[in-house]
Amino acid sequence: MCMSIFSALSKADKKSGRPDPPPGFSKITASEAERAVSGNLCRCTGYRPIIDTCKSFSADVDLEDLGLNCFWKKGNEPADASKLPSYNSRAVCTFPEFLKAEIKSAVDQVNGALVTVSDDGWYHPKSIEELQRLFDSNWFDENSVKIVASNTGSGVYKDQDLYDKYIDIKGIPELSVINRSSKGIEIGSVLSISKAIEILSDGNLVFRKIADHLNKVASPFIRNTATIGGNIMMAQRLPFASDIATILLAAGSTVTILVASKRLCITLEEFLQQPPCDPRTLLLSIFVPEWGSDDITFETFRAAPRPFGNAVSYVNSAFLARTSSDHHIEDICLAFGAYGVDHAIRARKVEDFLKSKSVSPSVILEAVQLLKENVSPSEGTTHPEYRISLAVSFLFSFLSSLANSSSAPSKADTLNASYTNGITNVSTEYSPVEHLKVDCNDLPIRSRQEMVFSDEYKPVGKPIKKAGAELQASGEAVYVDDIPAPKDCLYGAFIYSTHPHAHVKGINFKSSLASQKVITVITAKDIPSGGQNIGTSFLMLGDEALFADPVAEFAGQNIGVVIAETQRYAYMAAKQAVVEYSTENLQPPILTIEDSIQRNSYFQTAPFLAPKPVGNYNQGMSEADHKILSAEVKLESQYYFYLETQVALAIPDEDNCITIYSSAQMPELTQDVVARCLGIPFNNVRVISRRVGGGFGGKAMKATHIACACAVAAFKLRRPVRMYLDRKTDMIMAGGRHPMKVKYSVGFKSDGKITALHLDLGINAGISPDVSPLMPYAIIGALKKYNWGALEFDTKICKTNVSSKSAMRGPGDVQGSFIAEAIIEHVASALSLDTNTIRKKNLHDFESLAVFYGESAGEASTYSLVTMFDKLASSPDYHHRAEMVEHYNRSNKWKKRGISCVPITYEVNLRPTPGKVSIMNDGSIAVEVGGVEIGQGLWTKVKQMTAFGLGQLCPDGGECLLDKVRVIQADTLSMIQGGFTAGSTTSETSCEAVRQSCAVLVERLKPIKESLEAKAIPVEWSALIAQASMGSVNLSAHAYWTPDPSFRSYLNYGAAVSEVEVDVLTGATTILRSDLLYDCGQSLNPAVDLGQIEGSFVQGVGFFTNEDYATNSDGLVIHDGTWTYKIPTVDTIPKQFNVEMFNSARDQKRVLSSKASGEPPLVLAASVHCAMREAIRAARKEFSVCTGPANSTATFQLDVPATMPVVKELCGLDVVERYLERISAAGPNTTKA
């Protein structure tokens, strides 16, 4: 992120056409600053604070829109630009000259005389002749040598990047040509995409449209590196879904290639249709012809999960047409790509049909019907019908624009097409109302944050900056893989099963350089005598094996660990492993909830963990006026996508001891499992976790697998062993969130009051229990946010042959809360009532809350949900926006909006937690806590609480102590009973343990302070500690805080309103605005809690919309990298993102009346899903779409995630055909839809 914005600043400041900005700012615009990080990923912040930082460099930024102001401003005073750090483009650091000299020397060396060929290496020919000599040499082997320019393609085809030698052709001048002429532009094959954009932007209409589309390909930093030629070559040789090939095909481009020393100039279409080129074929350049602008229409289209954020298209298209003076099509080119074929193609039959025709609805209808016959995704393509529908939508949009351009405005038949940011928008008349003018893809994002600060416990309650923020921003923070490799360190990589249930008969390797570097393969037989084959275990709920032995029980299970001299060789060897399987005498695998139920394969839940029913279901159903029976909803899995994948370093020590550096949320559990695996006492195992690069539950139980694997290898080989999983392996083995299938029956009165609910809940747990037995309690707990009258349920925890599902942020709660909303919305549809009316009707009063939640309900004064929900859902602003949404939907055919308000109730549990505070002789303070810093701001809050706890000894209340406090890493031999960092309450319980420790120290130091004061000696902190040290006062105190038996849990409340816009033609959803209201109690640090609220919400948005954690028919994860798995990015979060922290009534049973903020806000993201349902309902009503079991426009099943294909299918895959048939039948004089 830092490099992305720095690059954008440098580029902007070099632009000569812009006026100089005011002092302290850059020439960059706010929109450019935001776009600069559009391809970067962040899983913690929700992007808003990062975006604010980027925008703060811009002179055109709205200062009131920066979140920093909520901490700086007082009351209604105007924002003050002088508080922003000043920026001076002339004062930024430059690349050190000595490093430039070293790089130049290294490049000169490899570019010098003939390079000696070794087993592996990187070669830089300076001419085509030198390249040919390398091709002709004896060592050139296409299986071990890769031709590259920037090698960004390895990010897509990771498993194919198993080469020993690379030839870098970027230094060949002939491949970097730029030739402009009256006939067109020739672009050298190794020019970057960014350079091509720069060249094409300064051209005619066709060139500019190509440049505009290229700006939506990949991301800024990839475009700056990736080459035009590399993209085209991948499209030719591999089934690569290239946008560039498609748009250049439509523009009539040609390519020049070198084959066996011969130059050939052929059309791009011919080039793509050839058999895959061999590695010796060289693409020299691409020529884009000059088309002019008279009578030429050129448009490009793409539908992708993100408008700008590095996402491959479901379908891309580009169309070029020349029309005559009488508005007939003289010539036309229709190019389609990415829909499930090997390369981009031209729809020749459709082109032939359209030539010489004048565009009308009937002609468009025939064209799209013909297109459907010619665009045929290959077998195995995901969502084939959706992709065909997209192709139809794009052609419809383009031909509609031709029809409109050939008609007088008064006679246009509303086929008014425009294309914005990769999303088709064919619209009817737009209302002049300002609200309806919002551009869904407008940048920059707007936001507002509201909170109240308190000085009562200062510095607790202050929005101080996050501890270690500078280290993280500068890249100096040390994570496990940053620890320098110890002497003789070895590296490991997992070999995992690709079969769901099979005997493992043997492991072999393909002959390669990597296989020659393999030291050994660690398997179950290498576990020390007395040890166990155990990879994880939790609370006596059950264990999971470290190695498949002798049967692999799921696809993705660890079979063995390759140990090699480097991490790269370990990766390569693991990918080249050939595993022999046998399914003899084994039952077919159980992969789904349905399979599990059919074969009665379950895990049991202990009675004390099971949730309790409420009321009498049969009586409640008998009181109902209406009933919905056996309705169904499904929720799929979600991957953690922490930025730091699973990693560990194991160092063997004397006397059967071992030290493990682990990225773990539960170091104590890691110590436990490693000790059991090795068969040694717990005190022989030291686990150290300084910080974790994102966890979200994935570094809890799952982190023990990699720690154990490293430990077994290190123990056997008596050498340090480290492992850092590549993203694909991590995604395949991670497990993730629990998929669920729910059937429900509900009874309700005519006014919407629900009287009874029954659930049949199926939870796919995977192969081992992990935390799955805890899930029913969490699911039902979140579901109980409404008063169902009577509630009963039947839960089945399904044992299946897939990776074990584990805790992921808000485990069970996010599903349970969503299930509740699905039921509420179903009831509203059945009664044709407003959904918020049903919600309000069934919210608890305090008496019913106490019945459903028992002691967790707390005091009546702390029940804030009804107030919060009313503040949003009953406000004049909400009603006005709802009216505007209705007006918009009446005025727009091809885009629909929806708005929804969702309440949440989230129960959290308090756990015993240790803390230790030690004051050094110089007055500096070291603090240890049981929790681990995983990005949630634990260390920051602990520092504040330490300063507050010792503040009685300081005249300023402890604020002077903040800079003296250091929170140190978790160490299982130093801090025992550390517990685990999960459940959202670790920060507050760690703070309370620290406060108790400080109280002990204060009692010890008070007499010395009073003695000094009695002598009229100024009591400076350093002097106080020096006096205590000389007096042999114990300056270290430890506390083990345990919650009050009557207060082990409490409820969190929140509400959110989200407004979305759905593109009926593509299924794309834009979140126009989200307003979050969250009860944070008396926040320990409002800045940290605000970040948690926003980040959690955005992670929830990913779960409900785009994150499709798909598997194949064997249960093996196939969406296994950034290419196929799409978390939210800058361009998919709410365009207006407002957060208010609600300060509820004080409750001294909580830690300084604070509340948790890490997980509950994630559940608020259901408001986006519910708003999408409203928009889809409007689309179905518009086009009379009746699908699903209910055969109704209003009632339908919208599962999770609601991806673009899902949304489009519910809106209607054939809406274009329906519309065209209707207006064609209405006759040629039809002018309005």
Tab-separated table of C-alpha atoms in Angstrom, residues 138-389:
chain	number	residue	atom	x	y	z
A	138	ASN	CA	22.407	-27.674	-25.837
A	139	TRP	CA	21.110	-26.659	-22.416
A	140	PHE	CA	17.852	-25.142	-23.723
A	141	ASP	CA	15.060	-27.469	-22.676
A	142	GLU	CA	11.510	-26.150	-22.901
A	143	ASN	CA	10.565	-28.164	-19.815
A	144	SER	CA	13.128	-26.448	-17.620
A	145	VAL	CA	13.556	-23.016	-19.259
A	146	LYS	CA	10.961	-20.246	-19.178
A	147	ILE	CA	10.921	-17.142	-21.380
A	148	VAL	CA	9.823	-14.114	-19.361
A	149	ALA	CA	9.577	-10.359	-19.595
A	150	SER	CA	8.120	-9.526	-16.176
A	151	ASN	CA	6.914	-12.982	-15.106
A	152	THR	CA	3.659	-11.664	-13.647
A	153	GLY	CA	1.931	-14.671	-15.233
A	154	SER	CA	3.361	-16.804	-12.448
A	155	GLY	CA	0.782	-15.180	-10.219
A	156	VAL	CA	-1.914	-16.874	-12.289
A	157	TYR	CA	-0.283	-20.193	-13.194
A	158	LYS	CA	1.645	-20.875	-9.999
A	159	ASP	CA	1.801	-24.646	-10.378
A	160	GLN	CA	3.264	-24.284	-13.847
A	161	ASP	CA	6.109	-22.068	-12.676
A	162	LEU	CA	8.458	-24.959	-11.887
A	163	TYR	CA	11.445	-23.955	-13.989
A	164	ASP	CA	15.150	-24.043	-13.252
A	165	LYS	CA	16.225	-21.380	-15.751
A	166	TYR	CA	14.687	-18.130	-16.961
A	167	ILE	CA	15.462	-16.051	-20.019
A	168	ASP	CA	14.495	-12.405	-19.529
A	169	ILE	CA	13.779	-10.778	-22.908
A	170	LYS	CA	12.902	-7.347	-21.570
A	171	GLY	CA	16.360	-6.018	-22.418
A	172	ILE	CA	15.977	-6.626	-26.166
A	173	PRO	CA	15.450	-3.139	-27.693
A	174	GLU	CA	13.486	-4.371	-30.698
A	175	LEU	CA	10.730	-5.623	-28.412
A	176	SER	CA	10.176	-2.170	-26.918
A	177	VAL	CA	9.326	-0.281	-30.110
A	178	ILE	CA	6.649	2.392	-30.355
A	179	ASN	CA	5.815	3.308	-33.943
A	180	ARG	CA	3.018	5.729	-34.798
A	181	SER	CA	1.825	6.296	-38.326
A	182	SER	CA	-1.292	7.292	-40.201
A	183	LYS	CA	-2.125	3.598	-40.436
A	184	GLY	CA	-2.022	2.921	-36.708
A	185	ILE	CA	0.209	2.239	-33.708
A	186	GLU	CA	2.777	-0.544	-33.353
A	187	ILE	CA	3.480	-1.520	-29.736
A	188	GLY	CA	6.493	-3.630	-28.779
A	189	SER	CA	5.613	-6.856	-27.000
A	190	VAL	CA	7.561	-6.127	-23.797
A	191	LEU	CA	6.081	-2.682	-23.201
A	192	SER	CA	4.149	-2.553	-19.963
A	193	ILE	CA	0.379	-2.285	-19.933
A	194	SER	CA	0.745	1.124	-18.264
A	195	LYS	CA	2.979	2.319	-21.090
A	196	ALA	CA	0.459	1.045	-23.633
A	197	ILE	CA	-2.276	3.009	-21.821
A	198	GLU	CA	-0.147	6.139	-22.007
A	199	ILE	CA	0.426	5.652	-25.745
A	200	LEU	CA	-3.164	4.816	-26.620
A	201	SER	CA	-4.677	7.585	-24.490
A	202	ASP	CA	-3.178	10.106	-26.880
A	203	GLY	CA	-5.101	8.859	-29.885
A	204	ASN	CA	-8.476	8.576	-31.583
A	205	LEU	CA	-11.720	7.285	-30.136
A	206	VAL	CA	-10.887	3.590	-30.585
A	207	PHE	CA	-7.438	3.983	-29.035
A	208	ARG	CA	-8.832	5.920	-26.072
A	209	LYS	CA	-11.547	3.326	-25.439
A	210	ILE	CA	-8.890	0.584	-25.477
A	211	ALA	CA	-6.859	2.602	-22.966
A	212	ASP	CA	-9.903	3.087	-20.750
A	213	HIS	CA	-10.523	-0.647	-20.698
A	214	LEU	CA	-6.860	-1.434	-19.995
A	215	ASN	CA	-7.176	0.699	-16.862
A	216	LYS	CA	-9.601	-1.927	-15.542
A	217	VAL	CA	-7.220	-4.823	-16.183
A	218	ALA	CA	-5.251	-6.132	-13.183
A	219	SER	CA	-4.131	-3.386	-10.781
A	220	PRO	CA	-1.844	-0.342	-10.990
A	221	PHE	CA	1.314	-2.085	-9.798
A	222	ILE	CA	0.720	-5.092	-12.062
A	223	ARG	CA	0.003	-2.841	-15.055
A	224	ASN	CA	3.271	-1.059	-14.348
A	225	THR	CA	5.130	-4.353	-14.706
A	226	ALA	CA	3.113	-6.784	-16.837
A	227	THR	CA	3.607	-6.603	-20.585
A	228	ILE	CA	1.140	-6.446	-23.444
A	229	GLY	CA	2.942	-9.268	-25.227
A	230	GLY	CA	3.046	-11.503	-22.187
A	231	ASN	CA	-0.699	-11.190	-21.806
A	232	ILE	CA	-1.290	-12.045	-25.475
A	233	MET	CA	1.102	-15.015	-25.323
A	234	MET	CA	-0.687	-16.445	-22.285
A	235	ALA	CA	-3.992	-16.038	-24.114
A	236	GLN	CA	-2.528	-17.948	-27.083
A	237	ARG	CA	-0.793	-20.765	-25.198
A	238	LEU	CA	-3.081	-21.249	-22.206
A	239	PRO	CA	-6.819	-20.968	-21.464
A	240	PHE	CA	-6.191	-17.481	-20.112
A	241	ALA	CA	-9.189	-15.169	-19.758
A	242	SER	CA	-7.520	-12.149	-21.317
A	243	ASP	CA	-9.371	-8.841	-21.649
A	244	ILE	CA	-6.543	-7.460	-23.737
A	245	ALA	CA	-6.780	-10.151	-26.410
A	246	THR	CA	-10.513	-9.563	-26.758
A	247	ILE	CA	-10.416	-5.797	-27.166
A	248	LEU	CA	-7.443	-5.907	-29.530
A	249	LEU	CA	-9.211	-8.592	-31.560
A	250	ALA	CA	-12.245	-6.336	-31.984
A	251	ALA	CA	-9.987	-3.464	-33.032
A	252	GLY	CA	-8.641	-5.513	-35.955
A	253	SER	CA	-5.108	-5.873	-34.569
A	254	THR	CA	-2.280	-7.820	-36.154
A	255	VAL	CA	0.825	-9.353	-34.582
A	256	THR	CA	4.388	-9.866	-35.766
A	257	ILE	CA	6.004	-13.082	-34.568
A	258	LEU	CA	9.380	-14.735	-35.019
A	259	VAL	CA	9.228	-18.443	-35.805
A	260	ALA	CA	12.439	-20.336	-36.611
A	261	SER	CA	14.190	-17.064	-37.499
A	262	LYS	CA	11.337	-16.058	-39.831
A	263	ARG	CA	9.149	-13.008	-39.245
A	264	LEU	CA	5.435	-13.434	-39.860
A	265	CYS	CA	2.709	-10.794	-39.733
A	266	ILE	CA	-0.737	-12.299	-39.142
A	267	THR	CA	-4.045	-11.172	-37.707
A	268	LEU	CA	-4.521	-11.545	-33.992
A	269	GLU	CA	-7.473	-13.815	-34.733
A	270	GLU	CA	-5.248	-16.165	-36.741
A	271	PHE	CA	-2.592	-16.081	-34.032
A	272	LEU	CA	-5.058	-17.015	-31.300
A	273	GLN	CA	-6.496	-19.853	-33.382
A	274	GLN	CA	-3.114	-21.491	-33.991
A	275	PRO	CA	-1.988	-24.452	-31.870
A	276	PRO	CA	-0.156	-23.273	-28.741
A	277	CYS	CA	3.183	-21.731	-29.647
A	278	ASP	CA	6.335	-23.515	-28.588
A	279	PRO	CA	8.740	-21.636	-26.260
A	280	ARG	CA	10.956	-20.629	-29.203
A	281	THR	CA	8.172	-18.593	-30.845
A	282	LEU	CA	8.699	-14.936	-30.062
A	283	LEU	CA	5.985	-12.254	-30.206
A	284	LEU	CA	7.698	-9.093	-31.470
A	285	SER	CA	4.928	-6.494	-31.609
A	286	ILE	CA	1.202	-5.770	-31.857
A	287	PHE	CA	-0.236	-3.363	-34.418
A	288	VAL	CA	-3.551	-1.590	-33.767
A	289	PRO	CA	-4.952	0.040	-36.922
A	290	GLU	CA	-6.218	3.602	-37.163
A	291	TRP	CA	-10.029	3.629	-37.505
A	292	GLY	CA	-10.802	7.308	-37.343
A	293	SER	CA	-14.055	8.352	-35.701
A	294	ASP	CA	-16.519	9.044	-38.519
A	295	ASP	CA	-19.377	6.524	-38.478
A	296	ILE	CA	-17.362	4.254	-36.118
A	297	THR	CA	-18.776	2.987	-32.848
A	298	PHE	CA	-16.447	1.063	-30.551
A	299	GLU	CA	-17.329	-0.187	-27.076
A	300	THR	CA	-15.760	-2.619	-24.620
A	301	PHE	CA	-17.456	-4.517	-21.813
A	302	ARG	CA	-16.499	-6.701	-18.900
A	303	ALA	CA	-18.299	-8.220	-15.947
A	304	ALA	CA	-16.049	-9.061	-13.013
A	305	PRO	CA	-16.370	-9.409	-9.228
A	306	ARG	CA	-14.584	-6.064	-8.836
A	307	PRO	CA	-14.715	-2.995	-11.099
A	308	PHE	CA	-11.019	-2.092	-10.633
A	309	GLY	CA	-9.541	-4.489	-8.127
A	310	ASN	CA	-7.617	-7.107	-10.037
A	311	ALA	CA	-10.400	-9.528	-10.970
A	312	VAL	CA	-10.711	-11.728	-14.031
A	313	SER	CA	-13.853	-11.288	-16.105
A	314	TYR	CA	-16.721	-13.734	-16.214
A	315	VAL	CA	-17.115	-12.493	-19.785
A	316	ASN	CA	-15.417	-9.707	-21.694
A	317	SER	CA	-16.483	-8.281	-25.020
A	318	ALA	CA	-15.532	-5.609	-27.493
A	319	PHE	CA	-17.574	-4.454	-30.477
A	320	LEU	CA	-16.703	-2.236	-33.419
A	321	ALA	CA	-19.231	-1.131	-36.019
A	322	ARG	CA	-19.224	1.168	-39.030
A	323	THR	CA	-22.621	2.569	-39.973
A	324	SER	CA	-23.743	4.221	-43.161
A	325	SER	CA	-25.378	7.614	-43.496
A	326	ASP	CA	-28.780	5.905	-43.573
A	327	HIS	CA	-27.925	4.125	-40.292
A	328	HIS	CA	-27.348	0.654	-41.704
A	329	ILE	CA	-24.485	-1.448	-40.378
A	330	GLU	CA	-21.817	-1.571	-43.079
A	331	ASP	CA	-19.269	-3.601	-41.130
A	332	ILE	CA	-19.143	-5.027	-37.625
A	333	CYS	CA	-16.787	-7.008	-35.415
A	334	LEU	CA	-18.106	-8.764	-32.306
A	335	ALA	CA	-15.395	-10.206	-30.042
A	336	PHE	CA	-16.085	-12.282	-26.940
A	337	GLY	CA	-13.712	-13.775	-24.409
A	338	ALA	CA	-13.419	-15.371	-20.964
A	339	TYR	CA	-16.760	-17.169	-21.258
A	340	GLY	CA	-15.279	-20.649	-21.134
A	341	VAL	CA	-13.276	-21.135	-24.326
A	342	ASP	CA	-9.538	-21.361	-24.937
A	343	HIS	CA	-9.249	-17.845	-26.336
A	344	ALA	CA	-11.221	-14.826	-27.520
A	345	ILE	CA	-13.348	-15.372	-30.644
A	346	ARG	CA	-15.385	-13.399	-33.128
A	347	ALA	CA	-19.093	-14.177	-33.415
A	348	ARG	CA	-18.934	-14.441	-37.200
A	349	LYS	CA	-22.482	-15.711	-37.755
A	350	VAL	CA	-23.938	-12.840	-35.780
A	351	GLU	CA	-21.727	-10.378	-37.634
A	352	ASP	CA	-22.926	-11.730	-40.993
A	353	PHE	CA	-26.548	-11.495	-39.856
A	354	LEU	CA	-26.199	-7.850	-38.779
A	355	LYS	CA	-24.389	-6.538	-41.838
A	356	SER	CA	-26.532	-4.238	-44.003
A	357	LYS	CA	-29.288	-4.157	-41.381
A	358	SER	CA	-30.775	-1.208	-39.561
A	359	VAL	CA	-30.960	-1.878	-35.849
A	360	SER	CA	-34.424	-2.370	-34.344
A	361	PRO	CA	-35.734	-4.360	-31.383
A	362	SER	CA	-36.655	-7.282	-33.641
A	363	VAL	CA	-33.182	-7.283	-35.216
A	364	ILE	CA	-31.526	-7.184	-31.786
A	365	LEU	CA	-33.752	-10.053	-30.654
A	366	GLU	CA	-32.730	-12.206	-33.606
A	367	ALA	CA	-29.087	-11.282	-33.058
A	368	VAL	CA	-29.045	-12.285	-29.394
A	369	GLN	CA	-30.860	-15.538	-30.146
A	370	LEU	CA	-28.261	-16.322	-32.791
A	371	LEU	CA	-25.489	-15.369	-30.372
A	372	LYS	CA	-26.777	-17.843	-27.780
A	373	GLU	CA	-26.351	-20.607	-30.344
A	374	ASN	CA	-22.765	-19.570	-31.091
A	375	VAL	CA	-21.391	-18.707	-27.639
A	376	SER	CA	-20.983	-22.080	-25.993
A	377	PRO	CA	-18.835	-22.451	-22.853
A	378	SER	CA	-16.766	-25.627	-22.786
A	379	GLU	CA	-17.636	-28.487	-20.452
A	380	GLY	CA	-16.559	-27.817	-16.882
A	381	THR	CA	-16.920	-24.029	-17.137
A	382	THR	CA	-18.507	-22.576	-14.027
A	383	HIS	CA	-21.847	-20.785	-14.447
A	384	PRO	CA	-22.188	-21.453	-18.198
A	385	GLU	CA	-25.751	-20.085	-18.487
A	386	TYR	CA	-24.760	-16.928	-16.628
A	387	ARG	CA	-21.865	-16.348	-19.001
A	388	ILE	CA	-24.115	-16.758	-22.026
A	389	SER	CA	-26.537	-14.298	-20.464
